[in-house]
Amino acid sequence: MRRCTIAVGLIGLLAGSVLAQERRLSMAEFRDKMKGGWVGQVAGVAWGAPTEFHWKGQIIPEDKMPQWKPEMINHSFGQDDLYVEMTFLKTLEDYGLDVSIRQAGIDWANSGYRLWHANEAGRTNLRNGIAPPDSGHPQFNKHADDIDYQIEADFAGLVAPGLPNVVIELGEKFGRLMNYGDGIYGGQFVGAMYAEAFFETDPVKLVEAGLKAIPAGSQYHECMTDVLNWYRQDPDDWQKCWQKIEDKYQKNPAYRRFSCDKGDFNIDAKINGAYIVLGLLYGKGDPDQTIIISCRAGQDSDCNPSSAAGVLFTAIGFEKLPAKFKGIDETKKWSYTAYDFPGLIAACEKVARQGIAKGGGRIEKDAHGNEVIVLPVQIARPSRLEQCWEPGPIANSRFTPEEMAKIKPPAAEKN
C-alpha cells in the first residue's frame, strides 16, 4: 500500500512538472495585450516627441515635461519610431517567419522614408549591394552600436508571446540589417521583455527576462544589470539612479568605445536602454510615471518612453488602460505603410500564429470553442557575444545582380 502511495505521489509530481512547463493564454487575451503594446508605443512616442534630444546629459526639468492630452494619441502616424518596424512586420506578413535575411534587406532597401544613424548607414549599404549581415557590420557601419534596432524591435516581442528564442532569431534577421553587438542586443532585450509581458506584470521580472535573452558578457547586459541593482539599492529615487547611469555610461570613455559622437549627444543603445529600464522600474507599473521618467531621462526621449510604455501596456492589456490612451483613429494609416490600427493588429496575429508554432506551441479550443494558446516555457538562448570595437570577420555578403535588380528605392526620401 505504501509503495502504491509513493508511486501515485511520483506520478503527481511528474504531471505537475509537465504542467509547469507550459503556459496558457487565451487568444482574446493575446489580442488585448498585443493591442495594448502598440498603444503604449504610440503614447510614449507622441508624449515624448517635443523633447527629443533637447536635453542631452541632463534631466528634463519637471516644468518642461509636456502634459498629456487625449488627442495626442493620434500624433504618431508620421513617426519613424513606428513605421520603420512596420516595414519589418510587412516582410513577415508577406513571406512568413522563415523569410531570408536577404529578402528582409531587399524589402527595407526599397523603403521610401528618411533614416538616420545605423538605419541610414545600413540601408545605404544594402542599396550599394552590401547584403546583410555585412550591412550592419562595424567595418561598413560606423553607427552599429546605435539605438536603431532597439527602437524597432517591439514588433518582435508582440508576435512572439512568451517565446524569447523567436525574438532572438528575429533580432538576428532584422537587427543585422543595421546593427551589431550591443546594437542588436538592445533590440533582443526589449523584444524579450515584450514577450514576457504577456505573462508577467512585475517590472523587475520583465527586466530579468530581457537580460536572459542577451549575452552576459556584453556591455549592454552590464548596463541593464547595473540599473536593476541600483534600483534595488534605492527603489524610490530615480534621479539618483539616473546620475549613476550618467557617471558610468555617459562620462566614462570605456563605455563609449563605438559611440558615433563622444560629446553630450549619446545615441548608443546602452544608455538609452538604461532609460527604458529606468522608467519601467521606477514607474512601478503606473503608465504615466513610466513614460514621464523614461522621457525626463533625456537623450532619445521619445523612443525610450515608447519602448517602456509598450512593454508596460502589453502587461496591462488594452482594456485595462486609462481611457485617455484609447482614442486612436482606426481609419488612418501610418506613413509609408499599409497599416491602419485594425490592419496592424491583424497582421501581428497572423505572424504570431506562425511564431507560436515555430516556438513549439499550439492553439487549442476550450470547452466554449474559444482559442487558447499553449506554449512551452522557453529557456532563452542568447546570440553569440560580439563587440563593435573588436568585431569578428565580415561575411563577404553581396547581393547578386538578380537581387540588385529588385532594389528600386524611391528617387528621394521624404521626412
mmCIF file of C-alpha atoms in Angstrom:
data_model
loop_
_atom_site.group_PDB
_atom_site.id
_atom_site.type_symbol
_atom_site.label_atom_id
_atom_site.label_comp_id
_atom_site.label_asym_id
_atom_site.label_seq_id
_atom_site.Cartn_x
_atom_site.Cartn_y
_atom_site.Cartn_z
ATOM 1 C CA MET A 1 0.000 0.000 0.000
ATOM 2 C CA ARG A 2 2.866 2.370 0.885
ATOM 3 C CA ARG A 3 4.578 1.624 -2.447
ATOM 4 C CA CYS A 4 1.356 2.439 -4.261
ATOM 5 C CA THR A 5 1.052 5.745 -2.415
ATOM 6 C CA ILE A 6 4.643 6.650 -3.267
ATOM 7 C CA ALA A 7 4.084 5.721 -6.922
ATOM 8 C CA VAL A 8 0.937 7.835 -7.132
ATOM 9 C CA GLY A 9 2.806 10.717 -5.496
ATOM 10 C CA LEU A 10 5.655 10.460 -8.011
ATOM 11 C CA ILE A 11 3.212 10.423 -10.901
ATOM 12 C CA GLY A 12 1.563 13.509 -9.467
ATOM 13 C CA LEU A 13 4.881 15.301 -9.167
ATOM 14 C CA LEU A 14 5.834 14.387 -12.724
ATOM 15 C CA ALA A 15 2.470 15.529 -14.020
ATOM 16 C CA GLY A 16 2.830 18.788 -12.140
ATOM 17 C CA SER A 17 6.300 19.228 -13.604
ATOM 18 C CA VAL A 18 4.954 18.733 -17.116
ATOM 19 C CA LEU A 19 2.141 21.175 -16.487
ATOM 20 C CA ALA A 20 4.602 23.726 -15.112
ATOM 21 C CA GLN A 21 6.490 23.642 -18.383
ATOM 22 C CA GLU A 22 3.512 25.039 -20.293
ATOM 23 C CA ARG A 23 1.872 28.437 -20.309
ATOM 24 C CA ARG A 24 -1.656 29.112 -21.471
ATOM 25 C CA LEU A 25 -3.092 32.316 -22.849
ATOM 26 C CA SER A 26 -6.467 32.796 -24.456
ATOM 27 C CA MET A 27 -6.341 34.205 -27.962
ATOM 28 C CA ALA A 28 -8.612 37.020 -26.801
ATOM 29 C CA GLU A 29 -6.147 37.941 -24.058
ATOM 30 C CA PHE A 30 -3.257 37.768 -26.516
ATOM 31 C CA ARG A 31 -5.027 40.202 -28.838
ATOM 32 C CA ASP A 32 -5.799 42.538 -25.931
ATOM 33 C CA LYS A 33 -2.217 42.612 -24.695
ATOM 34 C CA MET A 34 -0.721 42.902 -28.164
ATOM 35 C CA LYS A 35 -3.087 45.795 -28.869
ATOM 36 C CA GLY A 36 -2.006 47.392 -25.596
ATOM 37 C CA GLY A 37 1.636 47.063 -26.632
ATOM 38 C CA TRP A 38 1.100 49.052 -29.803
ATOM 39 C CA VAL A 39 -0.883 51.711 -27.946
ATOM 40 C CA GLY A 40 1.965 52.006 -25.452
ATOM 41 C CA GLN A 41 4.432 52.661 -28.248
ATOM 42 C CA VAL A 42 2.102 55.254 -29.725
ATOM 43 C CA ALA A 43 1.526 57.014 -26.396
ATOM 44 C CA GLY A 44 5.193 57.055 -25.428
ATOM 45 C CA VAL A 45 6.484 58.465 -28.695
ATOM 46 C CA ALA A 46 3.692 61.022 -29.024
ATOM 47 C CA TRP A 47 4.161 62.268 -25.468
ATOM 48 C CA GLY A 48 7.942 62.486 -25.689
ATOM 49 C CA ALA A 49 8.294 63.769 -29.266
ATOM 50 C CA PRO A 50 8.540 67.504 -28.400
ATOM 51 C CA THR A 51 11.541 66.779 -26.140
ATOM 52 C CA GLU A 52 13.636 64.509 -28.390
ATOM 53 C CA PHE A 53 17.369 65.295 -27.981
ATOM 54 C CA HIS A 54 16.683 68.722 -26.494
ATOM 55 C CA TRP A 55 18.202 67.511 -23.205
ATOM 56 C CA LYS A 56 21.474 65.615 -23.513
ATOM 57 C CA GLY A 57 23.284 64.606 -20.343
ATOM 58 C CA GLN A 58 20.564 66.416 -18.404
ATOM 59 C CA ILE A 59 17.303 65.505 -16.725
ATOM 60 C CA ILE A 60 14.384 67.298 -18.350
ATOM 61 C CA PRO A 61 13.032 69.799 -15.785
ATOM 62 C CA GLU A 62 9.643 68.834 -14.446
ATOM 63 C CA ASP A 63 8.016 72.010 -15.754
ATOM 64 C CA LYS A 64 9.358 71.301 -19.271
ATOM 65 C CA MET A 65 7.695 67.907 -19.495
ATOM 66 C CA PRO A 66 4.697 68.140 -21.854
ATOM 67 C CA GLN A 67 1.261 67.500 -20.405
ATOM 68 C CA TRP A 68 -0.637 64.564 -21.889
ATOM 69 C CA LYS A 69 -3.787 65.366 -23.814
ATOM 70 C CA PRO A 70 -6.029 62.564 -25.138
ATOM 71 C CA GLU A 71 -5.808 63.856 -28.704
ATOM 72 C CA MET A 72 -2.040 63.242 -28.629
ATOM 73 C CA ILE A 73 -2.686 59.509 -29.135
ATOM 74 C CA ASN A 74 -3.149 60.376 -32.816
ATOM 75 C CA HIS A 75 0.179 62.197 -33.181
ATOM 76 C CA SER A 76 2.213 59.120 -34.081
ATOM 77 C CA PHE A 77 1.211 58.406 -37.663
ATOM 78 C CA GLY A 78 4.266 60.187 -39.052
ATOM 79 C CA GLN A 79 6.747 58.808 -36.509
ATOM 80 C CA ASP A 80 9.681 56.732 -37.757
ATOM 81 C CA ASP A 81 9.725 55.024 -34.347
ATOM 82 C CA LEU A 82 6.668 53.138 -35.606
ATOM 83 C CA TYR A 83 6.645 52.954 -39.382
ATOM 84 C CA VAL A 84 10.154 51.504 -39.720
ATOM 85 C CA GLU A 85 9.309 48.422 -37.662
ATOM 86 C CA MET A 86 6.077 48.093 -39.630
ATOM 87 C CA THR A 87 8.239 47.589 -42.726
ATOM 88 C CA PHE A 88 9.747 44.548 -40.998
ATOM 89 C CA LEU A 89 6.314 43.326 -39.929
ATOM 90 C CA LYS A 90 5.099 43.589 -43.539
ATOM 91 C CA THR A 91 8.022 41.427 -44.690
ATOM 92 C CA LEU A 92 6.990 38.791 -42.148
ATOM 93 C CA GLU A 93 3.358 39.059 -43.167
ATOM 94 C CA ASP A 94 4.246 38.640 -46.857
ATOM 95 C CA TYR A 95 6.923 35.937 -46.606
ATOM 96 C CA GLY A 96 6.474 34.313 -43.201
ATOM 97 C CA LEU A 97 8.806 33.904 -40.254
ATOM 98 C CA ASP A 98 11.282 31.904 -42.323
ATOM 99 C CA VAL A 99 11.904 34.788 -44.735
ATOM 100 C CA SER A 100 15.574 35.065 -45.591
ATOM 101 C CA ILE A 101 17.674 37.882 -44.203
ATOM 102 C CA ARG A 102 18.477 38.836 -47.785
ATOM 103 C CA GLN A 103 14.796 39.298 -48.679
ATOM 104 C CA ALA A 104 14.346 41.335 -45.499
ATOM 105 C CA GLY A 105 17.215 43.514 -46.673
ATOM 106 C CA ILE A 106 15.736 43.949 -50.149
ATOM 107 C CA ASP A 107 12.367 44.989 -48.732
ATOM 108 C CA TRP A 108 13.950 47.531 -46.407
ATOM 109 C CA ALA A 109 16.228 48.859 -49.164
ATOM 110 C CA ASN A 110 13.060 49.722 -51.065
ATOM 111 C CA SER A 111 11.537 51.774 -48.240
ATOM 112 C CA GLY A 112 10.818 55.416 -49.002
ATOM 113 C CA TYR A 113 11.346 57.300 -45.746
ATOM 114 C CA ARG A 114 14.312 59.234 -44.388
ATOM 115 C CA LEU A 115 16.600 57.495 -41.919
ATOM 116 C CA TRP A 116 19.470 58.405 -39.611
ATOM 117 C CA HIS A 117 22.470 56.791 -37.888
ATOM 118 C CA ALA A 118 22.661 52.972 -38.056
ATOM 119 C CA ASN A 119 19.460 52.807 -40.073
ATOM 120 C CA GLU A 120 20.710 55.223 -42.701
ATOM 121 C CA ALA A 121 24.127 53.577 -42.941
ATOM 122 C CA GLY A 122 22.652 50.083 -43.080
ATOM 123 C CA ARG A 123 20.113 50.884 -45.770
ATOM 124 C CA THR A 124 22.726 52.756 -47.820
ATOM 125 C CA ASN A 125 24.916 49.661 -47.637
ATOM 126 C CA LEU A 126 22.047 47.490 -48.842
ATOM 127 C CA ARG A 127 21.346 49.801 -51.765
ATOM 128 C CA ASN A 128 25.030 49.709 -52.663
ATOM 129 C CA GLY A 129 24.994 45.920 -52.823
ATOM 130 C CA ILE A 130 26.386 45.102 -49.368
ATOM 131 C CA ALA A 131 23.987 42.397 -48.244
ATOM 132 C CA PRO A 132 23.204 41.534 -44.640
ATOM 133 C CA PRO A 133 24.756 40.718 -42.253
ATOM 134 C CA ASP A 134 27.597 42.893 -43.566
ATOM 135 C CA SER A 135 25.258 45.878 -43.917
ATOM 136 C CA GLY A 136 25.328 46.152 -40.128
ATOM 137 C CA HIS A 137 28.944 45.154 -39.571
ATOM 138 C CA PRO A 138 31.194 47.822 -37.969
ATOM 139 C CA GLN A 139 33.575 47.674 -40.929
ATOM 140 C CA PHE A 140 30.811 49.134 -43.100
ATOM 141 C CA ASN A 141 28.575 50.776 -40.497
ATOM 142 C CA LYS A 142 30.097 53.278 -38.069
ATOM 143 C CA HIS A 143 26.804 53.523 -36.183
ATOM 144 C CA ALA A 144 26.439 49.810 -35.451
ATOM 145 C CA ASP A 145 26.165 50.324 -31.658
ATOM 146 C CA ASP A 146 23.456 52.970 -32.005
ATOM 147 C CA ILE A 147 19.883 52.674 -30.806
ATOM 148 C CA ASP A 148 18.218 51.855 -34.127
ATOM 149 C CA TYR A 149 17.136 48.212 -33.835
ATOM 150 C CA GLN A 150 16.302 48.784 -30.182
ATOM 151 C CA ILE A 151 13.734 51.346 -31.325
ATOM 152 C CA GLU A 152 12.266 48.969 -33.896
ATOM 153 C CA ALA A 153 12.279 45.593 -32.110
ATOM 154 C CA ASP A 154 8.934 45.988 -30.349
ATOM 155 C CA PHE A 155 7.191 44.057 -33.119
ATOM 156 C CA ALA A 156 9.395 41.025 -32.425
ATOM 157 C CA GLY A 157 8.065 40.586 -28.906
ATOM 158 C CA LEU A 158 4.486 41.328 -29.898
ATOM 159 C CA VAL A 159 4.443 38.430 -32.373
ATOM 160 C CA ALA A 160 6.233 36.022 -30.003
ATOM 161 C CA PRO A 161 4.286 35.824 -26.722
ATOM 162 C CA GLY A 162 6.403 34.027 -24.127
ATOM 163 C CA LEU A 163 8.893 32.948 -26.803
ATOM 164 C CA PRO A 164 12.254 34.693 -26.283
ATOM 165 C CA ASN A 165 14.074 32.483 -28.773
ATOM 166 C CA VAL A 166 11.762 33.626 -31.560
ATOM 167 C CA VAL A 167 12.583 37.200 -30.514
ATOM 168 C CA ILE A 168 16.315 36.445 -30.558
ATOM 169 C CA GLU A 169 16.046 34.887 -34.020
ATOM 170 C CA LEU A 170 14.162 37.905 -35.346
ATOM 171 C CA GLY A 171 16.959 40.095 -33.993
ATOM 172 C CA GLU A 172 19.470 38.011 -35.907
ATOM 173 C CA LYS A 173 17.412 38.628 -39.040
ATOM 174 C CA PHE A 174 16.260 42.246 -38.839
ATOM 175 C CA GLY A 175 18.758 43.663 -36.324
ATOM 176 C CA ARG A 176 21.673 42.686 -38.539
ATOM 177 C CA LEU A 177 20.366 44.852 -41.347
ATOM 178 C CA MET A 178 21.795 47.865 -39.489
ATOM 179 C CA ASN A 179 23.353 46.864 -36.151
ATOM 180 C CA TYR A 180 25.963 44.663 -34.485
ATOM 181 C CA GLY A 181 26.856 43.661 -30.925
ATOM 182 C CA ASP A 182 25.143 45.829 -28.301
ATOM 183 C CA GLY A 183 23.109 47.428 -31.075
ATOM 184 C CA ILE A 184 21.446 44.061 -31.710
ATOM 185 C CA TYR A 185 21.278 43.034 -28.060
ATOM 186 C CA GLY A 186 19.277 46.170 -27.259
ATOM 187 C CA GLY A 187 16.524 45.058 -29.618
ATOM 188 C CA GLN A 188 16.594 41.477 -28.377
ATOM 189 C CA PHE A 189 16.422 42.722 -24.782
ATOM 190 C CA VAL A 190 13.418 44.950 -25.460
ATOM 191 C CA GLY A 191 11.694 42.287 -27.564
ATOM 192 C CA ALA A 192 12.163 39.678 -24.837
ATOM 193 C CA MET A 193 10.564 41.999 -22.277
ATOM 194 C CA TYR A 194 7.540 42.342 -24.551
ATOM 195 C CA ALA A 195 7.347 38.562 -24.973
ATOM 196 C CA GLU A 196 7.366 38.063 -21.206
ATOM 197 C CA ALA A 197 4.827 40.854 -20.651
ATOM 198 C CA PHE A 198 2.087 38.557 -21.980
ATOM 199 C CA PHE A 199 2.506 36.540 -18.763
ATOM 200 C CA GLU A 200 4.166 38.864 -16.244
ATOM 201 C CA THR A 201 3.394 42.309 -14.813
ATOM 202 C CA ASP A 202 6.257 42.817 -12.346
ATOM 203 C CA PRO A 203 8.735 45.272 -13.973
ATOM 204 C CA VAL A 204 11.701 43.649 -12.183
ATOM 205 C CA LYS A 205 10.829 40.263 -13.644
ATOM 206 C CA LEU A 206 10.328 41.785 -17.078
ATOM 207 C CA VAL A 207 13.825 43.272 -16.966
ATOM 208 C CA GLU A 208 15.234 39.962 -15.765
ATOM 209 C CA ALA A 209 13.555 38.219 -18.707
ATOM 210 C CA GLY A 210 15.182 40.696 -21.083
ATOM 211 C CA LEU A 211 18.591 40.058 -19.543
ATOM 212 C CA LYS A 212 18.271 36.309 -20.061
ATOM 213 C CA ALA A 213 17.937 36.903 -23.809
ATOM 214 C CA ILE A 214 21.312 38.639 -24.328
ATOM 215 C CA PRO A 215 24.958 37.624 -23.730
ATOM 216 C CA ALA A 216 26.034 38.074 -20.110
ATOM 217 C CA GLY A 217 29.490 39.312 -21.145
ATOM 218 C CA SER A 218 28.208 42.279 -23.148
ATOM 219 C CA GLN A 219 28.331 45.889 -22.001
ATOM 220 C CA TYR A 220 24.622 46.086 -22.693
ATOM 221 C CA HIS A 221 23.952 43.299 -20.185
ATOM 222 C CA GLU A 222 26.265 45.016 -17.692
ATOM 223 C CA CYS A 223 24.415 48.309 -18.081
ATOM 224 C CA MET A 224 20.909 46.890 -17.567
ATOM 225 C CA THR A 225 22.157 44.803 -14.640
ATOM 226 C CA ASP A 226 23.620 47.933 -13.077
ATOM 227 C CA VAL A 227 20.318 49.794 -13.369
ATOM 228 C CA LEU A 228 18.449 46.863 -11.844
ATOM 229 C CA ASN A 229 20.906 46.649 -8.941
ATOM 230 C CA TRP A 230 20.869 50.416 -8.372
ATOM 231 C CA TYR A 231 17.078 50.291 -8.284
ATOM 232 C CA ARG A 232 17.161 47.546 -5.671
ATOM 233 C CA GLN A 233 19.549 49.616 -3.557
ATOM 234 C CA ASP A 234 17.288 52.675 -3.700
ATOM 235 C CA PRO A 235 13.876 51.999 -5.264
ATOM 236 C CA ASP A 236 12.444 55.464 -4.594
ATOM 237 C CA ASP A 237 14.945 57.924 -6.110
ATOM 238 C CA TRP A 238 15.095 57.608 -9.893
ATOM 239 C CA GLN A 239 17.184 60.742 -10.273
ATOM 240 C CA LYS A 240 19.912 59.253 -8.088
ATOM 241 C CA CYS A 241 19.907 56.193 -10.349
ATOM 242 C CA TRP A 242 19.977 58.451 -13.417
ATOM 243 C CA GLN A 243 23.115 60.113 -12.103
ATOM 244 C CA LYS A 244 24.842 56.751 -11.682
ATOM 245 C CA ILE A 245 23.933 55.891 -15.278
ATOM 246 C CA GLU A 246 25.316 59.263 -16.382
ATOM 247 C CA ASP A 247 28.579 58.858 -14.499
ATOM 248 C CA LYS A 248 29.341 55.382 -15.832
ATOM 249 C CA TYR A 249 27.731 55.165 -19.258
ATOM 250 C CA GLN A 250 27.890 58.787 -20.440
ATOM 251 C CA LYS A 251 31.132 60.123 -18.973
ATOM 252 C CA ASN A 252 33.347 57.017 -18.969
ATOM 253 C CA PRO A 253 35.024 56.530 -22.384
ATOM 254 C CA ALA A 254 35.302 52.773 -21.756
ATOM 255 C CA TYR A 255 31.556 52.545 -22.338
ATOM 256 C CA ARG A 256 31.524 54.737 -25.426
ATOM 257 C CA ARG A 257 34.159 52.951 -27.451
ATOM 258 C CA PHE A 258 31.969 52.838 -30.566
ATOM 259 C CA SER A 259 29.877 55.956 -29.966
ATOM 260 C CA CYS A 260 29.270 57.903 -33.149
ATOM 261 C CA ASP A 261 29.610 61.064 -31.046
ATOM 262 C CA LYS A 262 31.779 61.496 -27.942
ATOM 263 C CA GLY A 263 30.053 64.608 -26.572
ATOM 264 C CA ASP A 264 26.803 65.158 -24.677
ATOM 265 C CA PHE A 265 24.789 63.670 -27.535
ATOM 266 C CA ASN A 266 24.545 59.915 -26.945
ATOM 267 C CA ILE A 267 22.546 57.641 -29.186
ATOM 268 C CA ASP A 268 24.241 54.415 -28.069
ATOM 269 C CA ALA A 269 21.806 51.582 -27.447
ATOM 270 C CA LYS A 270 23.155 51.088 -23.898
ATOM 271 C CA ILE A 271 22.398 54.393 -22.260
ATOM 272 C CA ASN A 272 19.047 54.764 -23.977
ATOM 273 C CA GLY A 273 18.173 51.192 -22.999
ATOM 274 C CA ALA A 274 19.036 52.170 -19.424
ATOM 275 C CA TYR A 275 16.430 54.929 -19.646
ATOM 276 C CA ILE A 276 13.819 52.418 -20.787
ATOM 277 C CA VAL A 277 14.583 50.290 -17.727
ATOM 278 C CA LEU A 278 14.680 53.377 -15.507
ATOM 279 C CA GLY A 279 11.095 54.210 -16.472
ATOM 280 C CA LEU A 280 9.860 50.642 -16.131
ATOM 281 C CA LEU A 281 11.363 50.105 -12.679
ATOM 282 C CA TYR A 282 10.763 53.458 -11.048
ATOM 283 C CA GLY A 283 7.390 53.848 -12.756
ATOM 284 C CA LYS A 284 6.276 50.851 -10.669
ATOM 285 C CA GLY A 285 3.518 49.893 -13.080
ATOM 286 C CA ASP A 286 1.994 53.362 -13.406
ATOM 287 C CA PRO A 287 1.518 54.262 -17.105
ATOM 288 C CA ASP A 288 2.063 57.998 -16.676
ATOM 289 C CA GLN A 289 5.113 57.737 -14.422
ATOM 290 C CA THR A 290 6.728 55.087 -16.620
ATOM 291 C CA ILE A 291 6.533 57.390 -19.635
ATOM 292 C CA ILE A 292 7.474 60.552 -17.727
ATOM 293 C CA ILE A 293 10.580 59.054 -16.105
ATOM 294 C CA SER A 294 11.853 57.476 -19.339
ATOM 295 C CA CYS A 295 11.249 60.758 -21.126
ATOM 296 C CA ARG A 296 12.753 63.054 -18.482
ATOM 297 C CA ALA A 297 15.965 60.982 -18.562
ATOM 298 C CA GLY A 298 16.707 62.816 -21.818
ATOM 299 C CA GLN A 299 18.680 61.869 -24.966
ATOM 300 C CA ASP A 300 16.318 59.935 -27.304
ATOM 301 C CA SER A 301 13.388 60.935 -25.148
ATOM 302 C CA ASP A 302 10.576 59.831 -27.426
ATOM 303 C CA CYS A 303 11.936 56.415 -28.446
ATOM 304 C CA ASN A 304 12.748 55.397 -24.871
ATOM 305 C CA PRO A 305 9.332 56.107 -23.332
ATOM 306 C CA SER A 306 7.766 54.483 -26.392
ATOM 307 C CA SER A 307 9.530 51.196 -25.648
ATOM 308 C CA ALA A 308 8.964 51.450 -21.885
ATOM 309 C CA ALA A 309 5.256 52.134 -22.321
ATOM 310 C CA GLY A 310 4.968 49.453 -24.978
ATOM 311 C CA VAL A 311 6.261 46.809 -22.585
ATOM 312 C CA LEU A 312 4.134 48.034 -19.678
ATOM 313 C CA PHE A 313 0.950 48.441 -21.727
ATOM 314 C CA THR A 314 1.405 44.895 -23.030
ATOM 315 C CA ALA A 315 1.484 43.674 -19.444
ATOM 316 C CA ILE A 316 -1.607 45.720 -18.590
ATOM 317 C CA GLY A 317 -3.622 44.968 -21.727
ATOM 318 C CA PHE A 318 -5.671 47.411 -23.781
ATOM 319 C CA GLU A 319 -8.964 47.009 -21.952
ATOM 320 C CA LYS A 320 -7.447 47.990 -18.591
ATOM 321 C CA LEU A 321 -5.667 51.074 -19.890
ATOM 322 C CA PRO A 322 -6.831 54.540 -18.811
ATOM 323 C CA ALA A 323 -9.410 55.962 -21.216
ATOM 324 C CA LYS A 324 -7.099 58.858 -22.125
ATOM 325 C CA PHE A 325 -4.923 56.432 -24.118
ATOM 326 C CA LYS A 326 -7.742 54.745 -26.053
ATOM 327 C CA GLY A 327 -8.799 57.266 -28.670
ATOM 328 C CA ILE A 328 -6.640 56.097 -31.560
ATOM 329 C CA ASP A 329 -8.024 56.794 -35.037
ATOM 330 C CA GLU A 330 -8.617 53.345 -36.525
ATOM 331 C CA THR A 331 -9.139 54.648 -40.058
ATOM 332 C CA LYS A 332 -5.786 56.376 -40.533
ATOM 333 C CA LYS A 333 -2.668 54.608 -41.840
ATOM 334 C CA TRP A 334 0.854 55.123 -40.588
ATOM 335 C CA SER A 335 3.057 56.891 -43.114
ATOM 336 C CA TYR A 336 4.777 54.631 -45.668
ATOM 337 C CA THR A 337 2.790 51.575 -44.540
ATOM 338 C CA ALA A 338 -0.272 49.564 -45.480
ATOM 339 C CA TYR A 339 -1.460 49.548 -41.868
ATOM 340 C CA ASP A 340 -4.246 51.258 -40.035
ATOM 341 C CA PHE A 341 -4.723 50.120 -36.440
ATOM 342 C CA PRO A 342 -7.060 47.164 -37.149
ATOM 343 C CA GLY A 343 -4.815 46.052 -40.016
ATOM 344 C CA LEU A 344 -1.763 46.254 -37.768
ATOM 345 C CA ILE A 345 -3.388 44.045 -35.138
ATOM 346 C CA ALA A 346 -4.499 41.537 -37.774
ATOM 347 C CA ALA A 347 -1.008 41.357 -39.306
ATOM 348 C CA CYS A 348 0.564 40.748 -35.894
ATOM 349 C CA GLU A 349 -1.875 37.952 -35.135
ATOM 350 C CA LYS A 350 -1.161 36.313 -38.491
ATOM 351 C CA VAL A 351 2.585 36.331 -37.819
ATOM 352 C CA ALA A 352 2.135 35.376 -34.160
ATOM 353 C CA ARG A 353 0.278 32.202 -35.132
ATOM 354 C CA GLN A 354 3.378 31.201 -37.089
ATOM 355 C CA GLY A 355 5.599 32.215 -34.175
ATOM 356 C CA ILE A 356 3.604 30.069 -31.767
ATOM 357 C CA ALA A 357 4.056 27.023 -33.985
ATOM 358 C CA LYS A 358 7.730 27.824 -34.598
ATOM 359 C CA GLY A 359 8.287 28.116 -30.856
ATOM 360 C CA GLY A 360 6.810 24.669 -30.212
ATOM 361 C CA GLY A 361 3.392 25.898 -29.111
ATOM 362 C CA ARG A 362 -0.082 25.075 -30.298
ATOM 363 C CA ILE A 363 -3.567 26.541 -30.368
ATOM 364 C CA GLU A 364 -6.417 24.568 -28.804
ATOM 365 C CA LYS A 365 -10.127 25.146 -28.301
ATOM 366 C CA ASP A 366 -11.606 25.354 -24.815
ATOM 367 C CA ALA A 367 -14.990 23.966 -23.766
ATOM 368 C CA HIS A 368 -16.699 27.038 -25.230
ATOM 369 C CA GLY A 369 -14.934 26.798 -28.576
ATOM 370 C CA ASN A 370 -12.591 29.706 -27.860
ATOM 371 C CA GLU A 371 -8.966 29.527 -28.979
ATOM 372 C CA VAL A 372 -6.310 29.063 -26.317
ATOM 373 C CA ILE A 373 -2.569 29.388 -26.929
ATOM 374 C CA VAL A 374 -0.477 26.689 -25.252
ATOM 375 C CA LEU A 375 3.237 27.437 -25.111
ATOM 376 C CA PRO A 376 6.343 25.681 -23.833
ATOM 377 C CA VAL A 377 8.390 27.536 -21.238
ATOM 378 C CA GLN A 378 11.447 28.511 -23.273
ATOM 379 C CA ILE A 379 14.934 28.893 -21.861
ATOM 380 C CA ALA A 380 16.446 31.786 -23.776
ATOM 381 C CA ARG A 381 19.491 31.022 -25.935
ATOM 382 C CA PRO A 382 21.277 34.367 -26.475
ATOM 383 C CA SER A 383 23.195 35.259 -29.617
ATOM 384 C CA ARG A 384 26.964 34.933 -29.588
ATOM 385 C CA LEU A 385 28.998 37.620 -27.836
ATOM 386 C CA GLU A 386 30.457 40.251 -30.163
ATOM 387 C CA GLN A 387 31.647 43.833 -29.712
ATOM 388 C CA CYS A 388 31.652 46.650 -32.237
ATOM 389 C CA TRP A 389 35.133 47.847 -31.211
ATOM 390 C CA GLU A 390 36.583 44.339 -31.635
ATOM 391 C CA PRO A 391 34.377 42.877 -34.365
ATOM 392 C CA GLY A 392 34.588 39.444 -35.882
ATOM 393 C CA PRO A 393 35.265 38.905 -39.585
ATOM 394 C CA ILE A 394 32.879 40.141 -42.238
ATOM 395 C CA ALA A 395 30.754 37.609 -44.115
ATOM 396 C CA ASN A 396 31.674 38.984 -47.562
ATOM 397 C CA SER A 397 27.950 39.079 -48.299
ATOM 398 C CA ARG A 398 26.952 40.822 -51.516
ATOM 399 C CA PHE A 399 23.697 40.925 -53.395
ATOM 400 C CA THR A 400 23.649 39.131 -56.728
ATOM 401 C CA PRO A 401 22.815 41.041 -59.918
ATOM 402 C CA GLU A 402 19.357 39.441 -59.799
ATOM 403 C CA GLU A 403 18.829 40.670 -56.252
ATOM 404 C CA MET A 404 20.108 44.144 -57.097
ATOM 405 C CA ALA A 405 17.540 44.310 -59.881
ATOM 406 C CA LYS A 406 14.841 44.033 -57.192
ATOM 407 C CA ILE A 407 16.142 47.054 -55.313
ATOM 408 C CA LYS A 408 14.382 50.075 -56.736
ATOM 409 C CA PRO A 409 14.182 52.720 -53.999
ATOM 410 C CA PRO A 410 12.261 55.967 -54.485
ATOM 411 C CA ALA A 411 14.221 58.784 -56.049
ATOM 412 C CA ALA A 412 14.214 60.792 -52.807
ATOM 413 C CA GLU A 413 13.102 60.042 -49.277
ATOM 414 C CA LYS A 414 10.632 62.268 -47.534
ATOM 415 C CA ASN A 415 10.739 63.207 -43.882
#
